Short mmCIF file of C-alpha atoms in Angstrom, two decimals:
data_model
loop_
_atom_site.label_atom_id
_atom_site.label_comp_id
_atom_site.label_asym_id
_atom_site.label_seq_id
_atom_site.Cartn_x
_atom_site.Cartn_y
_atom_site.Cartn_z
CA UNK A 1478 15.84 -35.99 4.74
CA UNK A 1479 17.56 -33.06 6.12
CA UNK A 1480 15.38 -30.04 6.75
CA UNK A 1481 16.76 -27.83 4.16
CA UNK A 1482 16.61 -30.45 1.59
CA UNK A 1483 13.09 -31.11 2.90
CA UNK A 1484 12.36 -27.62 2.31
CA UNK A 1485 13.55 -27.00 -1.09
CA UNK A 1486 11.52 -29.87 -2.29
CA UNK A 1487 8.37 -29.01 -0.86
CA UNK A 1488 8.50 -25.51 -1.98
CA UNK A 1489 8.72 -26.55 -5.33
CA UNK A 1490 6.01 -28.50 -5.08
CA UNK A 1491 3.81 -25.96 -3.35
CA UNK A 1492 5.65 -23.44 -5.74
CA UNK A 1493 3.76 -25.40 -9.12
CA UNK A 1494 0.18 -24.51 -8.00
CA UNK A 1495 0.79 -20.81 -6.85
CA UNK A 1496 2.89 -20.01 -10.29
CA UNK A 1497 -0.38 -21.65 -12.21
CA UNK A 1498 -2.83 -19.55 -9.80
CA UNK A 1499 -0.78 -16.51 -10.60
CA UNK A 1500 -0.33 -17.47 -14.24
CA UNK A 1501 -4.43 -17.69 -14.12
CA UNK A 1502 -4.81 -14.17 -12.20
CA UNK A 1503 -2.71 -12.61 -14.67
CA UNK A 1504 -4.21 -14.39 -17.63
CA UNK A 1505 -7.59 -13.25 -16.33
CA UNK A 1506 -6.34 -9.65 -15.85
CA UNK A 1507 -7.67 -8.77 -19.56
CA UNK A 1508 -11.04 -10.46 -19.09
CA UNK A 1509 -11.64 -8.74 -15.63
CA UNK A 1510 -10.69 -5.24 -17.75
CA UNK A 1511 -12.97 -5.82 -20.85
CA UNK A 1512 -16.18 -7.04 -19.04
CA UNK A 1513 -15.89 -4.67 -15.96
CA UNK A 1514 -15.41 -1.30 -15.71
CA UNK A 1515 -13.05 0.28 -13.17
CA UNK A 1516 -16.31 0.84 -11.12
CA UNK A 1517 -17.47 -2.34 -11.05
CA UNK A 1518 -13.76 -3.60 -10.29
CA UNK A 1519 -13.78 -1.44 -7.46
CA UNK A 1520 -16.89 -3.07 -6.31
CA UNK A 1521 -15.18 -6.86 -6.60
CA UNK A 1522 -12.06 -5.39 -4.66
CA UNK A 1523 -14.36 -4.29 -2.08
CA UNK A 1524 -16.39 -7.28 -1.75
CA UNK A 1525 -12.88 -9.35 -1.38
CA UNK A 1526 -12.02 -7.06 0.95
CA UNK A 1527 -14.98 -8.23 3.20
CA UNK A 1528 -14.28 -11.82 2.21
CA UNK A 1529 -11.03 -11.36 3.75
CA UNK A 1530 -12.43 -10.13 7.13
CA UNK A 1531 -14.72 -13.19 7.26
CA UNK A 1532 -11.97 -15.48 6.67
CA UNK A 1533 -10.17 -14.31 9.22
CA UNK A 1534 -12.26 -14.20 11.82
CA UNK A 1535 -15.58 -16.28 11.54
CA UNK A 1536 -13.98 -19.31 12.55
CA UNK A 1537 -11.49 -18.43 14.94
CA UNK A 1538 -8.39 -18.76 12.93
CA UNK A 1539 -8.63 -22.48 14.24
CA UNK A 1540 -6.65 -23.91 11.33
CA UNK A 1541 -3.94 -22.44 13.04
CA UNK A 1542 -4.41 -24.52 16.07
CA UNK A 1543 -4.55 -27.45 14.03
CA UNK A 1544 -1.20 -26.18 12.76
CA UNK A 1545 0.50 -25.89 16.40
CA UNK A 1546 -0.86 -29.70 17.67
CA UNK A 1547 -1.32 -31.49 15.09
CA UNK A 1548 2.36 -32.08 14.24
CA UNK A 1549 3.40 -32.70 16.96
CA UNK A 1550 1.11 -35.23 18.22
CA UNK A 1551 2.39 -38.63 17.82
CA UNK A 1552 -1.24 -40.43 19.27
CA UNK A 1553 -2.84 -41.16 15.78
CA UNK A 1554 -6.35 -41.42 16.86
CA UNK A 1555 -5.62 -38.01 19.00
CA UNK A 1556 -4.58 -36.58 15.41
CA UNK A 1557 -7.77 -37.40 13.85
CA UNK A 1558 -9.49 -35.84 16.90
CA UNK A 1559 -8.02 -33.00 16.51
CA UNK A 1560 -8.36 -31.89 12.34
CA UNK A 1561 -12.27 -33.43 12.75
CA UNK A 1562 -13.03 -30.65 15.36
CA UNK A 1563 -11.62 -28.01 13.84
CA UNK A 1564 -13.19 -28.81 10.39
CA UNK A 1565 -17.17 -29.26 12.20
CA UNK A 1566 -16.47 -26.28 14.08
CA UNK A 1567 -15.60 -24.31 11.23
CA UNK A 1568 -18.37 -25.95 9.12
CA UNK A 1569 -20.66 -24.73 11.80
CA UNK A 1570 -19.34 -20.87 11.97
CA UNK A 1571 -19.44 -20.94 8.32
CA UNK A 1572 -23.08 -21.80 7.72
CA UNK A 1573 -24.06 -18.93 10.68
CA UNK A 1574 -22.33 -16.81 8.68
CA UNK A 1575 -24.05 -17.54 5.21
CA UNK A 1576 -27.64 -17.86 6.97
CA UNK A 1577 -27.39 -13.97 8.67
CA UNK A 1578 -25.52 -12.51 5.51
CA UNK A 1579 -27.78 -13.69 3.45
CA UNK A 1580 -30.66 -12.94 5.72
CA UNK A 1581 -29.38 -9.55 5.64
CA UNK A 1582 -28.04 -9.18 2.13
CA UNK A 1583 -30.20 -6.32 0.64
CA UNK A 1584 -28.47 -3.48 3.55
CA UNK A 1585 -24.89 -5.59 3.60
CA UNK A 1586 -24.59 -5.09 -0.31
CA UNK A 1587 -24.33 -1.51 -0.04
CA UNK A 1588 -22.58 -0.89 3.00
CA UNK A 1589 -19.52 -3.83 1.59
CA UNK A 1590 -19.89 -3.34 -2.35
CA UNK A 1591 -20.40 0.51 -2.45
CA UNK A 1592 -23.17 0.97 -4.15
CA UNK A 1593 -27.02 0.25 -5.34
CA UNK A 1594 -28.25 -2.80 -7.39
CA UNK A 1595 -25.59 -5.64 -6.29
CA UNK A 1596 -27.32 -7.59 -3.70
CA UNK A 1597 -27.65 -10.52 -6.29
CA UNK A 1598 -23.67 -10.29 -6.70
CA UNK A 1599 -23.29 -9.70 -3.22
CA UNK A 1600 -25.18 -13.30 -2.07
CA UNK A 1601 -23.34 -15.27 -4.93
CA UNK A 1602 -20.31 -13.91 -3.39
CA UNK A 1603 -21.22 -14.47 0.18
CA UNK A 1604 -21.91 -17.94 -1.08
CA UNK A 1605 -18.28 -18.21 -2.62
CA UNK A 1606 -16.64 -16.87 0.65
CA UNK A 1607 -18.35 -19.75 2.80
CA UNK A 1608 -17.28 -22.53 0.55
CA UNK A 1609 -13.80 -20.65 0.45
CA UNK A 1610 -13.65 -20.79 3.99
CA UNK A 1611 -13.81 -24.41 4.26
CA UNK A 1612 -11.91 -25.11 1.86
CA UNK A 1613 -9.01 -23.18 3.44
CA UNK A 1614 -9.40 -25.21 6.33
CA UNK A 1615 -9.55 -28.56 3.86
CA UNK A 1616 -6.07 -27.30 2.16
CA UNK A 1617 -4.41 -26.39 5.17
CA UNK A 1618 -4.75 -30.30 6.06
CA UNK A 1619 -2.66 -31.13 3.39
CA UNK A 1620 -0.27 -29.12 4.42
CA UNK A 1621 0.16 -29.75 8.51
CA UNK A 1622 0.01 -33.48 6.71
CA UNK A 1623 3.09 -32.68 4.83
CA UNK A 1624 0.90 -34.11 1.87
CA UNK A 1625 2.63 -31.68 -0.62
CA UNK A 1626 1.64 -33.05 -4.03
CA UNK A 1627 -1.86 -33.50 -2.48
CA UNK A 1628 -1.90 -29.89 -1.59
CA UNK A 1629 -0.69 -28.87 -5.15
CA UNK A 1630 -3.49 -30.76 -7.07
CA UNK A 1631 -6.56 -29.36 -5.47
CA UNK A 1632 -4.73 -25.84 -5.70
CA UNK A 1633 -4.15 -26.42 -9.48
CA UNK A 1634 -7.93 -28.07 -9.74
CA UNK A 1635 -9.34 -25.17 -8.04
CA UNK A 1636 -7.56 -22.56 -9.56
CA UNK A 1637 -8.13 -24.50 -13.47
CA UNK A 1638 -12.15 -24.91 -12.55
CA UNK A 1639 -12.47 -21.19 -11.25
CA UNK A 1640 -10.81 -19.69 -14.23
CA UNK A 1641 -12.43 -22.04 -17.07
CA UNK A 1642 -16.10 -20.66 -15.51
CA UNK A 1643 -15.13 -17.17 -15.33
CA UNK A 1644 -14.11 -17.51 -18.77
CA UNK A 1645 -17.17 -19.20 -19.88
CA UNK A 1646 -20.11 -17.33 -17.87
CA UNK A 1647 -18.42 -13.68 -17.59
CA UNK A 1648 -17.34 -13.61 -21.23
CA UNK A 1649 -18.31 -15.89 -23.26
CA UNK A 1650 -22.06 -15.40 -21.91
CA UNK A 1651 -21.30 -12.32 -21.02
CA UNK A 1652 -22.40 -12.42 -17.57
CA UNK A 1653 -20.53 -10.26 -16.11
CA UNK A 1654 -19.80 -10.15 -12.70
CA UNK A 1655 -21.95 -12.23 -12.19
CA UNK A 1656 -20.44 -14.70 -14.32
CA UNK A 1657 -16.57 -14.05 -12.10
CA UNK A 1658 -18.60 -14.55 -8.89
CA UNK A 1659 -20.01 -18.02 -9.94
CA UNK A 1660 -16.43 -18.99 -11.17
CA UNK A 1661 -15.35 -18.81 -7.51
CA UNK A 1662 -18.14 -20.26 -6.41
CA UNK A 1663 -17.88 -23.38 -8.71
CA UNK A 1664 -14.15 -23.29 -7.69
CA UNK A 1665 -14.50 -23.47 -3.90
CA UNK A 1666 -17.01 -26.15 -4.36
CA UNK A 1667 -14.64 -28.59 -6.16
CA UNK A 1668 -11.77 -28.12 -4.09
CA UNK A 1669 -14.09 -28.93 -0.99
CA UNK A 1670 -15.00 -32.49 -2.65
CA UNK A 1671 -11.71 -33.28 -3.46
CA UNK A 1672 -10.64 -32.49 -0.36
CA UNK A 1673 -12.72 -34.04 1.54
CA UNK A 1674 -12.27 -37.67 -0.23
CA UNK A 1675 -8.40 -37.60 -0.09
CA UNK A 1676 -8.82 -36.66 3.37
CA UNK A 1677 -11.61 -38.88 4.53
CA UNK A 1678 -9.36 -40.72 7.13
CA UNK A 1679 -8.36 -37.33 8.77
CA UNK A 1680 -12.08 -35.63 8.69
CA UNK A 1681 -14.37 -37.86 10.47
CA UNK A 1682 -17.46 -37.64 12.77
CA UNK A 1683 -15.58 -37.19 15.93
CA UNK A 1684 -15.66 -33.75 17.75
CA UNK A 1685 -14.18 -33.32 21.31
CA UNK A 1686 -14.33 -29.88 22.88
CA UNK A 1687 -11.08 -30.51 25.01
CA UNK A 1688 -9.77 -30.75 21.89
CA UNK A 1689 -11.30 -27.83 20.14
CA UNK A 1690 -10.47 -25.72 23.34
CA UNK A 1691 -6.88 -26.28 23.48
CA UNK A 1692 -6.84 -25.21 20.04
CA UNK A 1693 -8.85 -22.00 19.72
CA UNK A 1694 -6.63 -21.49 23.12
CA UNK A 1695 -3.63 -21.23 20.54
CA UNK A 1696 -5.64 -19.32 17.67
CA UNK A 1697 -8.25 -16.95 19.68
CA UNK A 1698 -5.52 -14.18 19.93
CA UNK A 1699 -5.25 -14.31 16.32
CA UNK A 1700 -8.69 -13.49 15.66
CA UNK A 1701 -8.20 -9.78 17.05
CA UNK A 1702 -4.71 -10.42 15.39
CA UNK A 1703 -6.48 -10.90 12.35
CA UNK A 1704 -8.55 -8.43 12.21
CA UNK A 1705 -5.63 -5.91 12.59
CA UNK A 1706 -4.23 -7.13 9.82
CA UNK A 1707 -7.30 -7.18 7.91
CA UNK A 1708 -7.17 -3.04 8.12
CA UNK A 1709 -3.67 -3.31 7.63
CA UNK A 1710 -4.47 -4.69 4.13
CA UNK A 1711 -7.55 -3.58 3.16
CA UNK A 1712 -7.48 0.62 4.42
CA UNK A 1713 -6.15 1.31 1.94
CA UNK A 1714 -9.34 0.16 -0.64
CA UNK A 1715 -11.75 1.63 1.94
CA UNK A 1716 -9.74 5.23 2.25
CA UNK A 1717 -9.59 5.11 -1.50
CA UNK A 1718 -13.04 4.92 -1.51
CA UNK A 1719 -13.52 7.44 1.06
CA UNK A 1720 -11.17 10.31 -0.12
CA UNK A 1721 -11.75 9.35 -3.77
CA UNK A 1722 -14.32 7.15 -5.83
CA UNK A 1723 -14.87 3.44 -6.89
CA UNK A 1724 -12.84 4.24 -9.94
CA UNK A 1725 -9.95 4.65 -7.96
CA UNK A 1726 -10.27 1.37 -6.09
CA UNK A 1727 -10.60 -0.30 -9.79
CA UNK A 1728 -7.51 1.15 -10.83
CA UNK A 1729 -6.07 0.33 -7.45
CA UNK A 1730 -7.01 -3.36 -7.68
CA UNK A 1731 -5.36 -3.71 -10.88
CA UNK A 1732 -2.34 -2.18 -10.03
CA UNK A 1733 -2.38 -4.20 -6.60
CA UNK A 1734 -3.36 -7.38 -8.76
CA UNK A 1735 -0.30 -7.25 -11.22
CA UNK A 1736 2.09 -6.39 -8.09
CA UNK A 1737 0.66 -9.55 -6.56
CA UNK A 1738 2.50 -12.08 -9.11
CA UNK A 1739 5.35 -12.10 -6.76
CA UNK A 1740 2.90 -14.34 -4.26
CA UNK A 1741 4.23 -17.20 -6.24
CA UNK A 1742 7.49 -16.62 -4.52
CA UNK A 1743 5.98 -16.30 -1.38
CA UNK A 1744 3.65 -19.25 -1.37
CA UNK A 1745 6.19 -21.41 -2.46
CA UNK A 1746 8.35 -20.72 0.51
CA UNK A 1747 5.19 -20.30 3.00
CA UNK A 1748 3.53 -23.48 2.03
CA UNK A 1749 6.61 -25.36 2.81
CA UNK A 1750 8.11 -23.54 5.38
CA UNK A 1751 5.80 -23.67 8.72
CA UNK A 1752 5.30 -26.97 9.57
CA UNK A 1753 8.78 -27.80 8.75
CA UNK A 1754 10.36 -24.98 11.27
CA UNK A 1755 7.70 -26.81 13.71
CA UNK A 1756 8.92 -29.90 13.25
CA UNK A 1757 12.60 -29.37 13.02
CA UNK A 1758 13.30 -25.83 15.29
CA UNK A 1759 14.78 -27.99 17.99
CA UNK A 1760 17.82 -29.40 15.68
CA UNK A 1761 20.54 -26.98 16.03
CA UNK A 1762 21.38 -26.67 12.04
CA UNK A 1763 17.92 -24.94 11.76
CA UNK A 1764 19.02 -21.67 12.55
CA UNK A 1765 21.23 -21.23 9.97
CA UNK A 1766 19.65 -23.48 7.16
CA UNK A 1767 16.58 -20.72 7.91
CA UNK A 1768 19.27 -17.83 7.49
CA UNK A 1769 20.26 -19.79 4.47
CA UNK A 1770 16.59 -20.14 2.93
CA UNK A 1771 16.01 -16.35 3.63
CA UNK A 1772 18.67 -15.01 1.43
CA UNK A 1773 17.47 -17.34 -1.21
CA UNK A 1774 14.24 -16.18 -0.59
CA UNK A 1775 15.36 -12.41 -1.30
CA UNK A 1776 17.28 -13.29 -4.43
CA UNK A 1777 13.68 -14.09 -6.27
CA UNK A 1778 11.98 -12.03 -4.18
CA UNK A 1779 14.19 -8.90 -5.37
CA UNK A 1780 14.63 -9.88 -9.33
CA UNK A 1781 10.84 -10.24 -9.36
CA UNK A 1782 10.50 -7.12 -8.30
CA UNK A 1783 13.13 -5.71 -10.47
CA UNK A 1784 11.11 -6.86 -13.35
CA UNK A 1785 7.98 -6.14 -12.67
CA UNK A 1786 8.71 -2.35 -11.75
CA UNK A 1787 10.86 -2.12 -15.08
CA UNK A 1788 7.81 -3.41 -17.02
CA UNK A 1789 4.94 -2.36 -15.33
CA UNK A 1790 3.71 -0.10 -18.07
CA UNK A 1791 4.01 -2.10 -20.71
CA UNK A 1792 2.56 -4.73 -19.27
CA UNK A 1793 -0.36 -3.32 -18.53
CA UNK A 1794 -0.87 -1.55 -21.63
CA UNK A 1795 -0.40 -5.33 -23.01
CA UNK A 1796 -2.92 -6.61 -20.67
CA UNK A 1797 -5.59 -4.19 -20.15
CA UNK A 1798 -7.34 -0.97 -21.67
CA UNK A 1799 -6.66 2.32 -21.88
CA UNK A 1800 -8.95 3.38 -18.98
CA UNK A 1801 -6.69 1.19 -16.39
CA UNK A 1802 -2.80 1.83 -17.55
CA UNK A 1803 -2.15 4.85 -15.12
CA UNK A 1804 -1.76 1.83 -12.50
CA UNK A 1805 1.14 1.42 -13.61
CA UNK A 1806 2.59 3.89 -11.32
CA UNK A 1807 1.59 1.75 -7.93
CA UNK A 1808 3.11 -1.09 -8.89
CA UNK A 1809 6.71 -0.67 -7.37
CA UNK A 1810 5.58 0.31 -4.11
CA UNK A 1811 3.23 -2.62 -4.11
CA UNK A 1812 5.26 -5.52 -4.68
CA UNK A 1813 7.72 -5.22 -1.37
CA UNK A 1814 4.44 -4.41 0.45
CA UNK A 1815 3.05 -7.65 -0.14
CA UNK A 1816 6.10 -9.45 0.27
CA UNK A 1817 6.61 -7.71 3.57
CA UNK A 1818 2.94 -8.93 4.83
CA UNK A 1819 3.93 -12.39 4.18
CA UNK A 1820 7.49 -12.31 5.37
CA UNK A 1821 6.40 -12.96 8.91
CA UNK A 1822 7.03 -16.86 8.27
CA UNK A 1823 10.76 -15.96 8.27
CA UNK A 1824 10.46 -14.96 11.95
CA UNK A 1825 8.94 -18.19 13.72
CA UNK A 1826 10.23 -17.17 17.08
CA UNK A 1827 7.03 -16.27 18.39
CA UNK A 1828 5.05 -18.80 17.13
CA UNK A 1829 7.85 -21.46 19.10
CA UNK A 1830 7.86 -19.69 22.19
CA UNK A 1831 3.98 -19.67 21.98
CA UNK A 1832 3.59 -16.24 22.46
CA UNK A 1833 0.65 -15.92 20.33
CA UNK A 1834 -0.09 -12.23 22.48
CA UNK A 1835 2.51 -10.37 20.76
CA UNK A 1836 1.15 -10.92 17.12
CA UNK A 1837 -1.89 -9.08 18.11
CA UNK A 1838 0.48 -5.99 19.50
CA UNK A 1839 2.16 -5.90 16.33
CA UNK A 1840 -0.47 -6.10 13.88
CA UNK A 1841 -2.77 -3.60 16.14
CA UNK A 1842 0.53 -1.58 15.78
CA UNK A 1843 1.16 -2.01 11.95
CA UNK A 1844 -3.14 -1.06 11.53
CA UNK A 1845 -2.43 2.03 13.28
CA UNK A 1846 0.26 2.74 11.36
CA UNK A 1847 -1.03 1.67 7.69
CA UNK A 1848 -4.03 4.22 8.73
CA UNK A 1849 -2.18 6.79 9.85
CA UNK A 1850 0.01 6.94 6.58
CA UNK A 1851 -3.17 6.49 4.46
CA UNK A 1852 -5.05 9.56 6.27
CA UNK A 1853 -1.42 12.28 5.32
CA UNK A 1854 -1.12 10.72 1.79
CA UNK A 1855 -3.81 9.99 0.21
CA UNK A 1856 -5.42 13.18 0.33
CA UNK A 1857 -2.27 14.28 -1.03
CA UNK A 1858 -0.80 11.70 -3.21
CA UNK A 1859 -4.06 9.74 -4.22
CA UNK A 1860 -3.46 6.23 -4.86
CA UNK A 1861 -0.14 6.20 -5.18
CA UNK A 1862 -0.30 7.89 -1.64
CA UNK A 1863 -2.54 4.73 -0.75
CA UNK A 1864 0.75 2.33 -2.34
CA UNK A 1865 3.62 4.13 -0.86
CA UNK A 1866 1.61 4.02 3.13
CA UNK A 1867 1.07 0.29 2.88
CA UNK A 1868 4.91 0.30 2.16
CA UNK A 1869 5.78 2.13 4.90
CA UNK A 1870 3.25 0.58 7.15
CA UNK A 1871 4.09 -3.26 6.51
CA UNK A 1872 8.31 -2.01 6.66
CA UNK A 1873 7.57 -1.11 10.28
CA UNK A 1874 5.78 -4.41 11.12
CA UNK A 1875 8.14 -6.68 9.69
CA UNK A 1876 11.02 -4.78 11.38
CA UNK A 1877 8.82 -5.67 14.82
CA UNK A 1878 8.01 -9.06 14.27
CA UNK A 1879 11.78 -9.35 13.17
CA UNK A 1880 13.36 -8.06 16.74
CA UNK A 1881 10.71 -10.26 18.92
CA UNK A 1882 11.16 -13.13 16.95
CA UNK A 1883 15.00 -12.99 17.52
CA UNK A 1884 14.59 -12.62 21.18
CA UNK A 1885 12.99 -16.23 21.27
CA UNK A 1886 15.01 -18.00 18.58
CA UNK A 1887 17.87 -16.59 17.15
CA UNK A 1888 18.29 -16.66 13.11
CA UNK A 1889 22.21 -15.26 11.79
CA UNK A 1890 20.77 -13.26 9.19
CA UNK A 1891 23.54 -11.63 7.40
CA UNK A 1892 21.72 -8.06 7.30
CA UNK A 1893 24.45 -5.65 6.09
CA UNK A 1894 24.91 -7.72 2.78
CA UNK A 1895 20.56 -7.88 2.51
CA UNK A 1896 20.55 -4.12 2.98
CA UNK A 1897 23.08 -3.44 0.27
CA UNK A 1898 21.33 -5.37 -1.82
CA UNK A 1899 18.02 -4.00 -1.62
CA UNK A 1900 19.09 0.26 -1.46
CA UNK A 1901 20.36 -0.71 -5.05
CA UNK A 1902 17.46 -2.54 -6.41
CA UNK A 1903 15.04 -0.28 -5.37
CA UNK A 1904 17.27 2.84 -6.72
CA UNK A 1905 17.60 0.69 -10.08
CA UNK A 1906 13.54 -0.06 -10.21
CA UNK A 1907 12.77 3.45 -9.30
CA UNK A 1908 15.08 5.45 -11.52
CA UNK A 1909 15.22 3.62 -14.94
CA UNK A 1910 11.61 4.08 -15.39
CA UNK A 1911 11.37 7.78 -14.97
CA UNK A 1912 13.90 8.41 -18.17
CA UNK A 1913 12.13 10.03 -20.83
CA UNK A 1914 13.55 8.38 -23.78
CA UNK A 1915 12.49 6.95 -27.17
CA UNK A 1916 10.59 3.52 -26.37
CA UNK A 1917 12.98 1.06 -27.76
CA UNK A 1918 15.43 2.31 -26.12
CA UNK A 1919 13.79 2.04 -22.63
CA UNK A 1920 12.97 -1.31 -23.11
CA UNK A 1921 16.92 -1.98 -23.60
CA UNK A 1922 17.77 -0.22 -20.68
CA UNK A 1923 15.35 -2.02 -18.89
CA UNK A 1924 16.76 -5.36 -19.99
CA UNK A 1925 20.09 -4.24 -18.98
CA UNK A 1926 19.29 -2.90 -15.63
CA UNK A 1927 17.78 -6.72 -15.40
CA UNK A 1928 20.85 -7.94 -15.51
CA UNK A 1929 22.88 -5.28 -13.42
CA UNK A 1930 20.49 -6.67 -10.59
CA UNK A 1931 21.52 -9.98 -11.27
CA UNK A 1932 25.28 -9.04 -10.62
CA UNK A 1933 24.07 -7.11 -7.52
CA UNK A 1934 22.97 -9.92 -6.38
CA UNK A 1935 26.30 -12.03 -6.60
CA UNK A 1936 28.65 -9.24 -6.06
CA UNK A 1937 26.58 -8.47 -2.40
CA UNK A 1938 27.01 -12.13 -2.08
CA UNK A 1939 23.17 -12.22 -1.00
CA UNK A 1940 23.78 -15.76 -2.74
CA UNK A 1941 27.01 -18.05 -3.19
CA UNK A 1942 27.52 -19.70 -7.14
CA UNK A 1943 28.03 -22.68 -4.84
CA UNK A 1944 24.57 -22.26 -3.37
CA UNK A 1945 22.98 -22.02 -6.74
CA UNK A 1946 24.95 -25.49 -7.88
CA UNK A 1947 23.66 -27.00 -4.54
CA UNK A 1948 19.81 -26.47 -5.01
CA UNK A 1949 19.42 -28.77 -7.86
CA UNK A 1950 21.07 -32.12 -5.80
CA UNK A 1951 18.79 -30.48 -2.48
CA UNK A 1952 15.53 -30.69 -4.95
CA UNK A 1953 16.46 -34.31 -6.07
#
């Protein structure tokens, strides 16, 4: 199969698990808001926040390694080699990490949740982020495997089991917190056995440090990499905290939560797209069939975030109580953000030309940046400040990665019609919802302006009618 038909395929595979997860998130979005006060989500934002951090760095970004090798080793017994070492070397990081966190939970509760009197939530969730950790690793597999449908069952599993016990314990039992934290917990621990029995011939008791080495050769620059991008993403909770109060970071996670939705796009296209550019850079009809998959990426990309800026306040008044609706007014700066901090996967020059050095420039670049934009606006601007900053700051850094990744494999994006195309959306999503008019009729101007993006995006020509009767025979 051709690599664009390979592609569509698998994205709609991967595509099924992420819209579920997302489905879930949102679907959990009035539980989190009833059970937890804007406080107390603040102090779950924050604790993800660290959770993040530990991901990326405790074990050395070595799934990435197993990315760059493993596909292109043709020595079976070499394969195995390689995924075993990187799963019992980050079995091994992971369980240092539990032992001193938990060791030291009592002073790393405060100093990572924010306040007094959550060092019982903070070890439940230091327990979740180990098991998350490996698991990672474990679903990762499936994907440098190019075991799609494997990878969307233990998403959906996870994702089903996680919400059903948050459900149960923080609501129904009213636990709370506590109750959300075991969820993910319970979650993590599921995926890990499936996992690990559908991948039993590819995780074995072998470990070779050549191995290992030429691997966390690869993914060692990512770790600083990664840790620039973890401010990148996360200053903004921690300035909000700073300059403001936990309340702030509540309202800011719920905002940045709703905003996230579009990650089904993204996931989709990221969960298929790496190990195929891997596999098939060197044909010459990858270039363009990337080029190709891009603009298709912006056409959902961009009507997603049409809608959700149109109908950000009335989905959150929907969704949530009164004491959370003002984040409504994040929400449109949010959405490109994220998409922007994922978009890198559209610019695989680097990665091909092994120039693994450069992604650490660039993110220590865009963390500079998403700081400095933070520090001028949200003493200013507050959290909408913190929204438009991580806008500004992940626009820069895509624009970077971008330009290198160019130098080292060229892509013929067609930019002037993807330019076009986005000045008006974002005018459209900005404008319609600052018209002061009776609510019925906003909500039919907002339907309309839903479909004035759809002819912007056929009249730009950032897709061809012929492209949209094409993807049905590429999915079959």
């Amino acid at each position: 199969m051709s690599f664009l038909g390979s592609f569509v395929r698998d994205s709609v595979v991967y595509a099924i698990p992420s819209m579920i997860s997302r489905g879930l998130s949102i679907f959990l979005v009035p539980l989190y808001t009833r059970v937890l006060t804007p406080d107390d989500y603040g102090a779950l934002d924050l604790l993800t926040a660290f959770a993040s951090l530990v991901n990326l760095t405790v074990a050395l970004e070595v799934s990435q390694g197993v990315a760059r090798y493993y596909a292109g080793e043709q020595n079976t017994d070499r394969k195995v080699v390689y995924a075993s070492s990187a799963f019992w070397f980050t079995v091994f990081c992971y369980t240092v990490f539990l032992v001193v966190s938990l060791f030291f939970s009592s002073e790393l509760a405060i100093l990572v949740m924010g306040r007094d009197g959550l060092e019982v939530y903070f070890q439940i969730g230091v327990i979740s982020i180990g098991l998350n950790g490996i698991f990672y690793l474990i679903q990762n597999q499936f994907r440098w495997e190019l075991r799609s449908r494997h990878y969307a069952v233990v998403s959906i599993i996870v994702s089903f089991v996680t919400a059903g016990l948050a459900v149960t314990l923080a609501y129904i039992l009213k636990w709370g917190l506590k109750g959300l934290l075991y969820g993910m917990v319970g979650g993590a621990l599921v995926g890990c056995i499936y996992g690990l029995w559908h991948l039993r011939n590819s995780f074995r008791f072998r470990f070779q440090w050549k191995r290992l080495k030429e691997m966390l050769l690869f993914s060692a620059p990512l770790v600083p990499s990664g840790v620039a991008v973890f401010i990148s993403h996360y200053i903004d909770r921690l300035m909000i905290k700073h300059y403001l109060s936990l309340h702030e970071v509540g309202l800011y996670g719920i905002g940045f939560r709703l905003a996230s939705v579009v990650g089904l796009i993204m996931v989709g296209f990221q969960g298929a797209l790496t190990p195929l550019v891997y596999a098939h850079y060197r044909d010459p009809q990858t270039p363009r069939q990337l080029a190709q998959i891009f603009r298709l990426f912006l056409v959902f990309a961009l009507m997603v975030f049409v809608i959700l800026s149109l109908f950000a306040e009335e989905i959150l008044v929907l969704m949530t109580t009164r004491a959370y609706y003002s984040a409504a007014q994040i929400v449109m700066f949010l959405i490109p953000a994220i998409l922007l901090s994922n978009m890198y996967i559209f610019a695989p020059g680097i990665g091909i030309a092994k120039k693994t050095h450069l992604i650490l420039w660039i993110n220590l670049f865009g963390a500079g940046l998403n700081t400095l934009f933070n520090l001028l606006l949200i003493p200013i601007y507050g959290i909408s400040g913190a929204a438009a900053a991580t806008l500004m700051g992940y626009s820069c850094v895509f624009v970077v990665y971008m330009r290198c990744s160019q130098k080292f494999y060229f892509v013929p994006h067609e930019w002037k019609r993807i330019v076009i195309a986005v000045i008006l959306l974002s005018g459209l999503a900005y404008l319609v919802p600052q018209l002061s008019l009776s609510t019925w009729l906003v909500i039919a101007l907002k339907l309309v302006g839903i479909v004035a993006a759809l002819l912007v995006v056929l009249l730009t020509g950032l897709i061809r009618m012929s492209e949209l009767r094409n993807l049905q025979d590429l999915i079959k």
